PDB file of C-alpha atoms in Angstrom:
ATOM      1  CA  PRO A1117      66.798 -36.140 -57.431  1.00  0.00           C
ATOM      2  CA  MET A1118      67.933 -39.765 -56.597  1.00  0.00           C
ATOM      3  CA  THR A1119      69.065 -38.855 -53.105  1.00  0.00           C
ATOM      4  CA  TYR A1120      65.430 -38.397 -52.010  1.00  0.00           C
ATOM      5  CA  HIS A1121      64.555 -42.035 -52.692  1.00  0.00           C
ATOM      6  CA  LYS A1122      67.897 -43.419 -51.271  1.00  0.00           C
ATOM      7  CA  PRO A1123      66.803 -45.059 -48.015  1.00  0.00           C
ATOM      8  CA  VAL A1124      69.456 -45.372 -45.354  1.00  0.00           C
ATOM      9  CA  LEU A1125      70.835 -49.005 -44.614  1.00  0.00           C
ATOM     10  CA  LEU A1126      68.410 -50.324 -47.109  1.00  0.00           C
ATOM     11  CA  ASP A1127      69.702 -53.839 -47.731  1.00  0.00           C
ATOM     12  CA  GLU A1128      70.717 -54.407 -44.216  1.00  0.00           C
ATOM     13  CA  SER A1129      67.359 -53.528 -42.803  1.00  0.00           C
ATOM     14  CA  ILE A1130      65.429 -55.505 -45.324  1.00  0.00           C
ATOM     15  CA  ASP A1131      67.740 -58.550 -45.093  1.00  0.00           C
ATOM     16  CA  ALA A1132      67.054 -58.598 -41.292  1.00  0.00           C
ATOM     17  CA  LEU A1133      63.333 -57.815 -41.591  1.00  0.00           C
ATOM     18  CA  VAL A1134      61.827 -60.127 -44.391  1.00  0.00           C
ATOM     19  CA  LEU A1135      62.482 -63.692 -43.357  1.00  0.00           C
ATOM     20  CA  ASN A1136      59.182 -64.948 -44.692  1.00  0.00           C
ATOM     21  CA  PRO A1137      58.043 -63.845 -48.129  1.00  0.00           C
ATOM     22  CA  ASP A1138      54.486 -64.838 -47.423  1.00  0.00           C
ATOM     23  CA  GLY A1139      54.322 -62.811 -44.159  1.00  0.00           C
ATOM     24  CA  VAL A1140      52.742 -59.548 -43.051  1.00  0.00           C
ATOM     25  CA  TYR A1141      54.949 -56.556 -42.599  1.00  0.00           C
ATOM     26  CA  VAL A1142      54.694 -53.031 -41.268  1.00  0.00           C
ATOM     27  CA  ASP A1143      56.734 -49.957 -42.490  1.00  0.00           C
ATOM     28  CA  ALA A1144      56.031 -47.617 -39.576  1.00  0.00           C
ATOM     29  CA  THR A1145      57.571 -44.663 -41.198  1.00  0.00           C
ATOM     30  CA  LEU A1146      56.728 -44.533 -45.040  1.00  0.00           C
ATOM     31  CA  GLY A1147      58.571 -41.381 -46.010  1.00  0.00           C
ATOM     32  CA  GLY A1148      59.939 -41.470 -49.503  1.00  0.00           C
ATOM     33  CA  GLY A1149      58.739 -45.154 -49.766  1.00  0.00           C
ATOM     34  CA  GLY A1150      62.233 -46.568 -50.557  1.00  0.00           C
ATOM     35  CA  HIS A1151      62.145 -49.257 -47.760  1.00  0.00           C
ATOM     36  CA  ALA A1152      58.512 -50.108 -48.629  1.00  0.00           C
ATOM     37  CA  LYS A1153      59.368 -50.727 -52.319  1.00  0.00           C
ATOM     38  CA  ALA A1154      62.217 -52.934 -51.317  1.00  0.00           C
ATOM     39  CA  ILE A1155      60.057 -54.938 -48.884  1.00  0.00           C
ATOM     40  CA  LEU A1156      57.399 -55.449 -51.603  1.00  0.00           C
ATOM     41  CA  LYS A1157      60.201 -56.894 -53.909  1.00  0.00           C
ATOM     42  CA  ARG A1158      60.967 -59.506 -51.348  1.00  0.00           C
ATOM     43  CA  LEU A1159      57.373 -60.615 -50.651  1.00  0.00           C
ATOM     44  CA  SER A1160      55.366 -63.274 -52.563  1.00  0.00           C
ATOM     45  CA  ASN A1161      51.898 -62.596 -53.902  1.00  0.00           C
ATOM     46  CA  LYS A1162      50.592 -63.857 -50.598  1.00  0.00           C
ATOM     47  CA  GLY A1163      52.740 -61.280 -48.546  1.00  0.00           C
ATOM     48  CA  LYS A1164      51.208 -57.995 -47.172  1.00  0.00           C
ATOM     49  CA  LEU A1165      52.711 -54.543 -46.326  1.00  0.00           C
ATOM     50  CA  TYR A1166      51.113 -51.876 -44.212  1.00  0.00           C
ATOM     51  CA  ALA A1167      52.758 -48.528 -44.093  1.00  0.00           C
ATOM     52  CA  PHE A1168      52.212 -45.540 -41.664  1.00  0.00           C
ATOM     53  CA  ASP A1169      52.901 -41.936 -42.384  1.00  0.00           C
ATOM     54  CA  THR A1170      51.661 -38.942 -40.511  1.00  0.00           C
ATOM     55  CA  ASP A1171      52.652 -36.499 -43.018  1.00  0.00           C
ATOM     56  CA  PRO A1172      49.834 -36.182 -45.570  1.00  0.00           C
ATOM     57  CA  ASP A1173      52.141 -34.718 -48.331  1.00  0.00           C
ATOM     58  CA  ALA A1174      54.735 -37.515 -47.986  1.00  0.00           C
ATOM     59  CA  ALA A1175      51.928 -40.081 -47.745  1.00  0.00           C
ATOM     60  CA  LEU A1176      50.050 -39.020 -50.857  1.00  0.00           C
ATOM     61  CA  GLN A1177      53.207 -38.564 -52.937  1.00  0.00           C
ATOM     62  CA  ASN A1178      54.516 -41.841 -51.984  1.00  0.00           C
ATOM     63  CA  GLU A1179      51.416 -44.073 -52.160  1.00  0.00           C
ATOM     64  CA  ILE A1180      52.407 -47.277 -53.853  1.00  0.00           C
ATOM     65  CA  ASP A1181      50.073 -48.978 -56.421  1.00  0.00           C
ATOM     66  CA  ASP A1182      50.338 -52.649 -55.379  1.00  0.00           C
ATOM     67  CA  GLU A1183      47.422 -54.660 -53.929  1.00  0.00           C
ATOM     68  CA  ARG A1184      49.647 -56.066 -51.283  1.00  0.00           C
ATOM     69  CA  PHE A1185      50.199 -52.535 -49.955  1.00  0.00           C
ATOM     70  CA  THR A1186      47.974 -50.488 -47.659  1.00  0.00           C
ATOM     71  CA  LEU A1187      48.764 -47.005 -46.647  1.00  0.00           C
ATOM     72  CA  ILE A1188      47.590 -46.002 -43.170  1.00  0.00           C
ATOM     73  CA  PRO A1189      47.950 -42.117 -42.895  1.00  0.00           C
ATOM     74  CA  GLN A1190      48.441 -42.068 -39.094  1.00  0.00           C
ATOM     75  CA  ASN A1191      51.163 -41.660 -36.589  1.00  0.00           C
ATOM     76  CA  PHE A1192      52.865 -44.916 -35.825  1.00  0.00           C
ATOM     77  CA  ARG A1193      52.305 -44.255 -32.189  1.00  0.00           C
ATOM     78  CA  TYR A1194      48.808 -45.713 -32.861  1.00  0.00           C
ATOM     79  CA  ILE A1195      50.176 -48.846 -34.717  1.00  0.00           C
ATOM     80  CA  LYS A1196      48.254 -51.373 -32.833  1.00  0.00           C
ATOM     81  CA  ARG A1197      44.940 -49.543 -32.983  1.00  0.00           C
ATOM     82  CA  PHE A1198      45.042 -48.997 -36.773  1.00  0.00           C
ATOM     83  CA  LEU A1199      46.397 -52.434 -37.552  1.00  0.00           C
ATOM     84  CA  ARG A1200      43.342 -53.820 -35.645  1.00  0.00           C
ATOM     85  CA  LEU A1201      41.080 -51.727 -37.825  1.00  0.00           C
ATOM     86  CA  HIS A1202      42.514 -53.527 -40.735  1.00  0.00           C
ATOM     87  CA  GLN A1203      41.909 -56.875 -38.959  1.00  0.00           C
ATOM     88  CA  VAL A1204      45.666 -57.385 -38.381  1.00  0.00           C
ATOM     89  CA  LYS A1205      46.525 -58.740 -34.986  1.00  0.00           C
ATOM     90  CA  LYS A1206      49.916 -60.255 -35.527  1.00  0.00           C
ATOM     91  CA  VAL A1207      52.819 -59.475 -37.917  1.00  0.00           C
ATOM     92  CA  ASN A1208      56.098 -61.097 -39.117  1.00  0.00           C
ATOM     93  CA  GLY A1209      58.107 -57.879 -39.016  1.00  0.00           C
ATOM     94  CA  ILE A1210      58.165 -54.205 -38.143  1.00  0.00           C
ATOM     95  CA  LEU A1211      60.564 -51.585 -39.560  1.00  0.00           C
ATOM     96  CA  ALA A1212      61.024 -47.982 -38.295  1.00  0.00           C
ATOM     97  CA  ASP A1213      63.442 -45.469 -39.817  1.00  0.00           C
ATOM     98  CA  LEU A1214      63.266 -42.575 -37.429  1.00  0.00           C
ATOM     99  CA  GLY A1215      64.930 -40.064 -39.634  1.00  0.00           C
ATOM    100  CA  VAL A1216      63.056 -37.021 -41.214  1.00  0.00           C
ATOM    101  CA  SER A1217      62.259 -37.836 -44.885  1.00  0.00           C
ATOM    102  CA  SER A1218      64.424 -35.757 -47.176  1.00  0.00           C
ATOM    103  CA  HIS A1219      61.225 -34.572 -48.738  1.00  0.00           C
ATOM    104  CA  GLN A1220      60.538 -32.606 -45.534  1.00  0.00           C
ATOM    105  CA  PHE A1221      64.076 -31.223 -45.550  1.00  0.00           C
ATOM    106  CA  ASP A1222      63.796 -30.315 -49.211  1.00  0.00           C
ATOM    107  CA  SER A1223      60.447 -28.509 -49.129  1.00  0.00           C
ATOM    108  CA  GLY A1224      61.725 -25.301 -47.526  1.00  0.00           C
ATOM    109  CA  GLU A1225      58.445 -23.987 -46.343  1.00  0.00           C
ATOM    110  CA  ARG A1226      58.237 -26.534 -43.690  1.00  0.00           C
ATOM    111  CA  GLY A1227      61.134 -24.900 -41.799  1.00  0.00           C
ATOM    112  CA  PHE A1228      63.096 -28.320 -41.373  1.00  0.00           C
ATOM    113  CA  SER A1229      66.123 -27.166 -43.275  1.00  0.00           C
ATOM    114  CA  THR A1230      68.895 -24.973 -41.965  1.00  0.00           C
ATOM    115  CA  ARG A1231      69.798 -23.849 -45.501  1.00  0.00           C
ATOM    116  CA  LEU A1232      66.486 -22.497 -46.596  1.00  0.00           C
ATOM    117  CA  GLU A1233      64.668 -19.497 -45.099  1.00  0.00           C
ATOM    118  CA  ALA A1234      61.147 -20.294 -43.805  1.00  0.00           C
ATOM    119  CA  ARG A1235      58.674 -19.607 -41.095  1.00  0.00           C
ATOM    120  CA  LEU A1236      59.468 -21.721 -38.127  1.00  0.00           C
ATOM    121  CA  ASP A1237      57.242 -24.808 -38.254  1.00  0.00           C
ATOM    122  CA  MET A1238      58.747 -28.293 -38.240  1.00  0.00           C
ATOM    123  CA  ARG A1239      55.516 -30.143 -37.740  1.00  0.00           C
ATOM    124  CA  MET A1240      55.464 -33.517 -39.426  1.00  0.00           C
ATOM    125  CA  ASN A1241      51.756 -33.445 -39.216  1.00  0.00           C
ATOM    126  CA  VAL A1242      50.697 -29.980 -40.470  1.00  0.00           C
ATOM    127  CA  ASN A1243      47.595 -30.126 -38.481  1.00  0.00           C
ATOM    128  CA  ALA A1244      49.310 -30.406 -35.122  1.00  0.00           C
ATOM    129  CA  SER A1245      48.602 -27.702 -32.619  1.00  0.00           C
ATOM    130  CA  ILE A1246      52.256 -26.647 -31.640  1.00  0.00           C
ATOM    131  CA  SER A1247      54.911 -25.697 -34.143  1.00  0.00           C
ATOM    132  CA  ALA A1248      58.544 -24.562 -33.802  1.00  0.00           C
ATOM    133  CA  TYR A1249      57.372 -20.907 -33.679  1.00  0.00           C
ATOM    134  CA  GLU A1250      55.608 -21.508 -30.353  1.00  0.00           C
ATOM    135  CA  VAL A1251      58.552 -23.538 -28.969  1.00  0.00           C
ATOM    136  CA  VAL A1252      61.080 -20.706 -29.791  1.00  0.00           C
ATOM    137  CA  ASN A1253      58.921 -17.728 -28.836  1.00  0.00           C
ATOM    138  CA  ASP A1254      56.956 -19.038 -25.966  1.00  0.00           C
ATOM    139  CA  TYR A1255      58.986 -21.573 -23.998  1.00  0.00           C
ATOM    140  CA  LYS A1256      60.704 -20.531 -20.873  1.00  0.00           C
ATOM    141  CA  GLU A1257      64.499 -20.261 -20.870  1.00  0.00           C
ATOM    142  CA  GLU A1258      65.009 -23.331 -18.685  1.00  0.00           C
ATOM    143  CA  LYS A1259      62.738 -25.460 -20.806  1.00  0.00           C
ATOM    144  CA  LEU A1260      64.604 -24.452 -23.957  1.00  0.00           C
ATOM    145  CA  ALA A1261      67.939 -25.161 -22.508  1.00  0.00           C
ATOM    146  CA  ASP A1262      66.696 -28.521 -21.380  1.00  0.00           C
ATOM    147  CA  ILE A1263      65.497 -29.290 -24.814  1.00  0.00           C
ATOM    148  CA  PHE A1264      68.727 -28.407 -26.414  1.00  0.00           C
ATOM    149  CA  PHE A1265      70.691 -30.352 -23.890  1.00  0.00           C
ATOM    150  CA  SER A1266      68.532 -33.481 -23.784  1.00  0.00           C
ATOM    151  CA  TYR A1267      67.583 -33.802 -27.514  1.00  0.00           C
ATOM    152  CA  ALA A1268      70.825 -32.556 -29.129  1.00  0.00           C
ATOM    153  CA  ASP A1269      73.629 -32.949 -26.607  1.00  0.00           C
ATOM    154  CA  LEU A1270      74.402 -29.168 -27.064  1.00  0.00           C
ATOM    155  CA  ARG A1271      77.097 -28.122 -24.668  1.00  0.00           C
ATOM    156  CA  ARG A1272      76.144 -24.624 -24.611  1.00  0.00           C
ATOM    157  CA  ALA A1273      72.475 -25.171 -24.132  1.00  0.00           C
ATOM    158  CA  LYS A1274      71.917 -22.718 -21.436  1.00  0.00           C
ATOM    159  CA  ALA A1275      73.651 -19.732 -23.122  1.00  0.00           C
ATOM    160  CA  MET A1276      71.802 -20.577 -26.416  1.00  0.00           C
ATOM    161  CA  ALA A1277      68.439 -20.461 -24.646  1.00  0.00           C
ATOM    162  CA  ARG A1278      69.353 -17.164 -23.025  1.00  0.00           C
ATOM    163  CA  SER A1279      70.311 -15.662 -26.290  1.00  0.00           C
ATOM    164  CA  ILE A1280      66.918 -16.711 -27.786  1.00  0.00           C
ATOM    165  CA  VAL A1281      65.062 -15.175 -24.841  1.00  0.00           C
ATOM    166  CA  GLU A1282      66.975 -12.015 -25.072  1.00  0.00           C
ATOM    167  CA  LYS A1283      66.173 -11.688 -28.914  1.00  0.00           C
ATOM    168  CA  ARG A1284      62.383 -12.283 -28.194  1.00  0.00           C
ATOM    169  CA  LEU A1285      62.399  -9.211 -25.895  1.00  0.00           C
ATOM    170  CA  THR A1286      62.787  -7.056 -28.949  1.00  0.00           C
ATOM    171  CA  ASP A1287      61.269  -9.068 -31.775  1.00  0.00           C
ATOM    172  CA  ARG A1288      59.342 -12.262 -32.337  1.00  0.00           C
ATOM    173  CA  ILE A1289      61.622 -14.822 -33.921  1.00  0.00           C
ATOM    174  CA  GLU A1290      59.544 -15.694 -36.943  1.00  0.00           C
ATOM    175  CA  THR A1291      61.876 -17.506 -39.439  1.00  0.00           C
ATOM    176  CA  THR A1292      64.739 -20.080 -39.484  1.00  0.00           C
ATOM    177  CA  PHE A1293      67.097 -17.194 -40.377  1.00  0.00           C
ATOM    178  CA  ASP A1294      65.803 -15.192 -37.345  1.00  0.00           C
ATOM    179  CA  LEU A1295      66.670 -18.125 -35.221  1.00  0.00           C
ATOM    180  CA  LYS A1296      70.081 -18.312 -36.772  1.00  0.00           C
ATOM    181  CA  THR A1297      70.785 -14.579 -36.129  1.00  0.00           C
ATOM    182  CA  ALA A1298      69.683 -15.052 -32.454  1.00  0.00           C
ATOM    183  CA  LEU A1299      72.258 -17.805 -32.025  1.00  0.00           C
ATOM    184  CA  TYR A1300      75.100 -16.379 -34.307  1.00  0.00           C
ATOM    185  CA  ARG A1301      77.632 -16.040 -31.491  1.00  0.00           C
ATOM    186  CA  TYR A1302      77.425 -19.810 -30.757  1.00  0.00           C
ATOM    187  CA  LEU A1303      77.866 -20.832 -34.348  1.00  0.00           C
ATOM    188  CA  PRO A1304      81.441 -21.196 -34.821  1.00  0.00           C
ATOM    189  CA  PRO A1305      82.878 -20.602 -38.296  1.00  0.00           C
ATOM    190  CA  GLY A1306      83.052 -23.713 -40.443  1.00  0.00           C
ATOM    191  CA  LYS A1307      80.732 -25.427 -37.989  1.00  0.00           C
ATOM    192  CA  GLU A1308      77.569 -23.282 -38.185  1.00  0.00           C
ATOM    193  CA  ASN A1309      75.549 -25.885 -39.980  1.00  0.00           C
ATOM    194  CA  LYS A1310      76.366 -28.724 -37.697  1.00  0.00           C
ATOM    195  CA  VAL A1311      75.375 -26.802 -34.617  1.00  0.00           C
ATOM    196  CA  LEU A1312      72.324 -25.426 -36.283  1.00  0.00           C
ATOM    197  CA  ALA A1313      71.209 -28.778 -37.299  1.00  0.00           C
ATOM    198  CA  GLN A1314      71.502 -30.058 -33.697  1.00  0.00           C
ATOM    199  CA  VAL A1315      69.393 -27.010 -32.648  1.00  0.00           C
ATOM    200  CA  PHE A1316      66.792 -27.763 -35.279  1.00  0.00           C
ATOM    201  CA  GLN A1317      66.759 -31.344 -34.347  1.00  0.00           C
ATOM    202  CA  ALA A1318      66.015 -30.588 -30.791  1.00  0.00           C
ATOM    203  CA  ILE A1319      63.206 -28.285 -31.505  1.00  0.00           C
ATOM    204  CA  ARG A1320      61.836 -30.882 -34.095  1.00  0.00           C
ATOM    205  CA  ILE A1321      61.802 -33.515 -31.605  1.00  0.00           C
ATOM    206  CA  GLU A1322      59.959 -31.362 -29.144  1.00  0.00           C
ATOM    207  CA  VAL A1323      57.386 -30.181 -31.669  1.00  0.00           C
ATOM    208  CA  ASN A1324      56.606 -33.743 -32.812  1.00  0.00           C
ATOM    209  CA  ASP A1325      56.854 -35.284 -29.333  1.00  0.00           C
ATOM    210  CA  GLU A1326      59.155 -37.728 -30.885  1.00  0.00           C
ATOM    211  CA  ILE A1327      60.549 -39.392 -27.790  1.00  0.00           C
ATOM    212  CA  GLU A1328      57.061 -40.222 -26.315  1.00  0.00           C
ATOM    213  CA  VAL A1329      55.965 -41.454 -29.815  1.00  0.00           C
ATOM    214  CA  LEU A1330      58.931 -43.764 -30.015  1.00  0.00           C
ATOM    215  CA  LYS A1331      58.295 -45.243 -26.692  1.00  0.00           C
ATOM    216  CA  GLU A1332      54.532 -45.765 -27.371  1.00  0.00           C
ATOM    217  CA  PHE A1333      55.353 -47.326 -30.506  1.00  0.00           C
ATOM    218  CA  LEU A1334      58.069 -49.669 -29.239  1.00  0.00           C
ATOM    219  CA  SER A1335      55.908 -50.736 -26.325  1.00  0.00           C
ATOM    220  CA  GLN A1336      53.268 -52.135 -28.749  1.00  0.00           C
ATOM    221  CA  THR A1337      55.594 -54.005 -30.990  1.00  0.00           C
ATOM    222  CA  GLU A1338      55.915 -56.970 -28.505  1.00  0.00           C
ATOM    223  CA  ALA A1339      52.311 -57.798 -28.578  1.00  0.00           C
ATOM    224  CA  LEU A1340      52.168 -57.378 -32.495  1.00  0.00           C
ATOM    225  CA  LEU A1341      54.991 -59.591 -33.545  1.00  0.00           C
ATOM    226  CA  LEU A1342      54.860 -63.345 -33.978  1.00  0.00           C
ATOM    227  CA  LYS A1343      57.351 -65.473 -32.315  1.00  0.00           C
ATOM    228  CA  GLY A1344      60.539 -65.151 -34.503  1.00  0.00           C
ATOM    229  CA  GLY A1345      59.355 -61.950 -35.937  1.00  0.00           C
ATOM    230  CA  ARG A1346      61.671 -59.072 -36.242  1.00  0.00           C
ATOM    231  CA  LEU A1347      61.797 -55.592 -35.111  1.00  0.00           C
ATOM    232  CA  CYS A1348      64.233 -53.301 -37.091  1.00  0.00           C
ATOM    233  CA  VAL A1349      64.777 -49.688 -36.000  1.00  0.00           C
ATOM    234  CA  ILE A1350      67.140 -47.220 -37.612  1.00  0.00           C
ATOM    235  CA  SER A1351      67.788 -44.155 -35.322  1.00  0.00           C
ATOM    236  CA  TYR A1352      69.987 -41.015 -35.797  1.00  0.00           C
ATOM    237  CA  HIS A1353      70.832 -39.666 -32.411  1.00  0.00           C
ATOM    238  CA  SER A1354      71.886 -41.080 -29.129  1.00  0.00           C
ATOM    239  CA  LEU A1355      68.722 -40.478 -27.245  1.00  0.00           C
ATOM    240  CA  GLU A1356      66.585 -42.595 -29.685  1.00  0.00           C
ATOM    241  CA  ASP A1357      69.352 -45.203 -30.000  1.00  0.00           C
ATOM    242  CA  ARG A1358      69.434 -45.613 -26.163  1.00  0.00           C
ATOM    243  CA  LEU A1359      65.820 -46.261 -26.001  1.00  0.00           C
ATOM    244  CA  VAL A1360      65.824 -48.715 -28.772  1.00  0.00           C
ATOM    245  CA  LYS A1361      68.828 -50.488 -27.330  1.00  0.00           C
ATOM    246  CA  ARG A1362      67.253 -50.838 -23.984  1.00  0.00           C
ATOM    247  CA  PHE A1363      64.077 -51.830 -25.122  1.00  0.00           C
ATOM    248  CA  ILE A1364      65.416 -54.663 -27.354  1.00  0.00           C
ATOM    249  CA  ARG A1365      67.762 -55.763 -24.414  1.00  0.00           C
ATOM    250  CA  ASN A1366      65.109 -55.984 -21.742  1.00  0.00           C
ATOM    251  CA  GLY A1367      61.714 -54.564 -22.844  1.00  0.00           C
ATOM    252  CA  LEU A1368      62.141 -51.426 -20.698  1.00  0.00           C
ATOM    253  CA  PHE A1369      63.181 -47.857 -21.284  1.00  0.00           C
ATOM    254  CA  GLU A1370      64.818 -47.440 -17.862  1.00  0.00           C
ATOM    255  CA  GLY A1371      65.689 -49.518 -14.753  1.00  0.00           C
ATOM    256  CA  GLU A1372      66.010 -53.237 -14.736  1.00  0.00           C
ATOM    257  CA  PRO A1373      63.496 -55.927 -15.206  1.00  0.00           C
ATOM    258  CA  GLN A1374      62.025 -57.773 -12.247  1.00  0.00           C
ATOM    259  CA  ARG A1375      63.818 -61.083 -11.455  1.00  0.00           C
ATOM    260  CA  ASP A1376      62.246 -64.087 -10.129  1.00  0.00           C
ATOM    261  CA  VAL A1377      63.499 -65.938  -7.061  1.00  0.00           C
ATOM    262  CA  TYR A1378      66.244 -67.716  -9.247  1.00  0.00           C
ATOM    263  CA  GLY A1379      67.510 -64.422 -10.495  1.00  0.00           C
ATOM    264  CA  ASN A1380      66.142 -64.895 -14.048  1.00  0.00           C
ATOM    265  CA  PHE A1381      63.954 -62.389 -15.937  1.00  0.00           C
ATOM    266  CA  GLU A1382      61.969 -62.693 -18.944  1.00  0.00           C
ATOM    267  CA  VAL A1383      62.578 -60.565 -21.911  1.00  0.00           C
ATOM    268  CA  PRO A1384      60.475 -60.024 -25.009  1.00  0.00           C
ATOM    269  CA  PHE A1385      63.183 -60.025 -27.489  1.00  0.00           C
ATOM    270  CA  LYS A1386      66.583 -61.482 -28.471  1.00  0.00           C
ATOM    271  CA  LYS A1387      69.203 -59.144 -29.747  1.00  0.00           C
ATOM    272  CA  VAL A1388      70.181 -60.044 -33.286  1.00  0.00           C
ATOM    273  CA  GLY A1389      73.915 -59.325 -33.926  1.00  0.00           C
ATOM    274  CA  ASN A1390      75.420 -55.950 -33.018  1.00  0.00           C
ATOM    275  CA  PHE A1391      74.032 -52.677 -34.240  1.00  0.00           C
ATOM    276  CA  ILE A1392      74.733 -51.879 -37.922  1.00  0.00           C
ATOM    277  CA  THR A1393      76.130 -48.595 -39.239  1.00  0.00           C
ATOM    278  CA  PRO A1394      76.344 -47.465 -42.957  1.00  0.00           C
ATOM    279  CA  SER A1395      79.421 -48.240 -44.977  1.00  0.00           C
ATOM    280  CA  ASP A1396      81.876 -45.489 -45.967  1.00  0.00           C
ATOM    281  CA  GLU A1397      80.417 -45.779 -49.568  1.00  0.00           C
ATOM    282  CA  GLU A1398      76.850 -45.120 -48.333  1.00  0.00           C
ATOM    283  CA  ILE A1399      77.880 -42.111 -46.202  1.00  0.00           C
ATOM    284  CA  ALA A1400      79.803 -40.673 -49.204  1.00  0.00           C
ATOM    285  CA  THR A1401      76.782 -40.709 -51.403  1.00  0.00           C
ATOM    286  CA  ASN A1402      74.119 -39.868 -48.619  1.00  0.00           C
ATOM    287  CA  THR A1403      75.564 -37.676 -45.906  1.00  0.00           C
ATOM    288  CA  ARG A1404      72.279 -38.114 -43.866  1.00  0.00           C
ATOM    289  CA  ALA A1405      73.353 -41.718 -43.267  1.00  0.00           C
ATOM    290  CA  ARG A1406      76.303 -40.540 -41.277  1.00  0.00           C
ATOM    291  CA  SER A1407      74.849 -40.922 -37.694  1.00  0.00           C
ATOM    292  CA  ALA A1408      72.514 -43.947 -38.602  1.00  0.00           C
ATOM    293  CA  LYS A1409      72.403 -47.011 -36.446  1.00  0.00           C
ATOM    294  CA  LEU A1410      70.282 -50.132 -37.191  1.00  0.00           C
ATOM    295  CA  ARG A1411      69.236 -52.357 -34.320  1.00  0.00           C
ATOM    296  CA  ILE A1412      67.401 -55.596 -34.689  1.00  0.00           C
ATOM    297  CA  GLY A1413      65.387 -57.609 -32.174  1.00  0.00           C
ATOM    298  CA  GLU A1414      63.755 -60.964 -32.688  1.00  0.00           C
ATOM    299  CA  LYS A1415      60.573 -61.789 -30.746  1.00  0.00           C
ATOM    300  CA  LEU A1416      61.026 -64.648 -28.282  1.00  0.00           C
TER     301      LEU A1416
END
């Protein structure tokens, strides 16, 4: 289906990113390859694009046959190390789309989708040691509640965690549907899927260590970007968006930067415009764009 290759905020992100057609660019999250193909269209034959993807399925399916393109099948938390292995020290632009690729949602056996029954997994890298099964069956009640609250803003996080722990006393929670059953009383009619999507999101973030990954990635962008180079990040929930916003504003994830005796502080980026959200038309054709926000920073 077309929807799979319909990247979110495509024109907006590529317009902001590719200022020099001869430049070197990084797509930190290849996914379906939609952003990458659009970047290549804007590059001259001198331009180069390096793309990261930690999911071997997605990476293999979306390899692009173009001599300007290099696929690096690694997590983008290691961006600097693997670019250096390719003799790349500085780049003109870095794009990261923090959404789960629709390919992962649509291949039911990976357990990302609330609609399809599957074993609880949710690992983006299928070789990772911890899956959703361990989180749901082995984490203590407090830790589950904390994950639901921090990573998905779930108001009834504590009650939901308790419900899971109670269900575990009789049976292991093996599948996505078992998890649904354990939470049924917190899934209001007509809103089941919305609430479940939040629960799945929280577990997925935990399984894939997404918040730490994002921080490690962002921290390396400053040294990689040339002066005037662009960092473009598309995020889908408030926790990620806050980190991106703060990082672009002052290079930190929390607290305020150190000021000199004159009260000035140095920041690595200049914020470019305000954040950008998808148009109503885009949301109508791609519901996953609903919560997307694009933020752009320019390296000073």
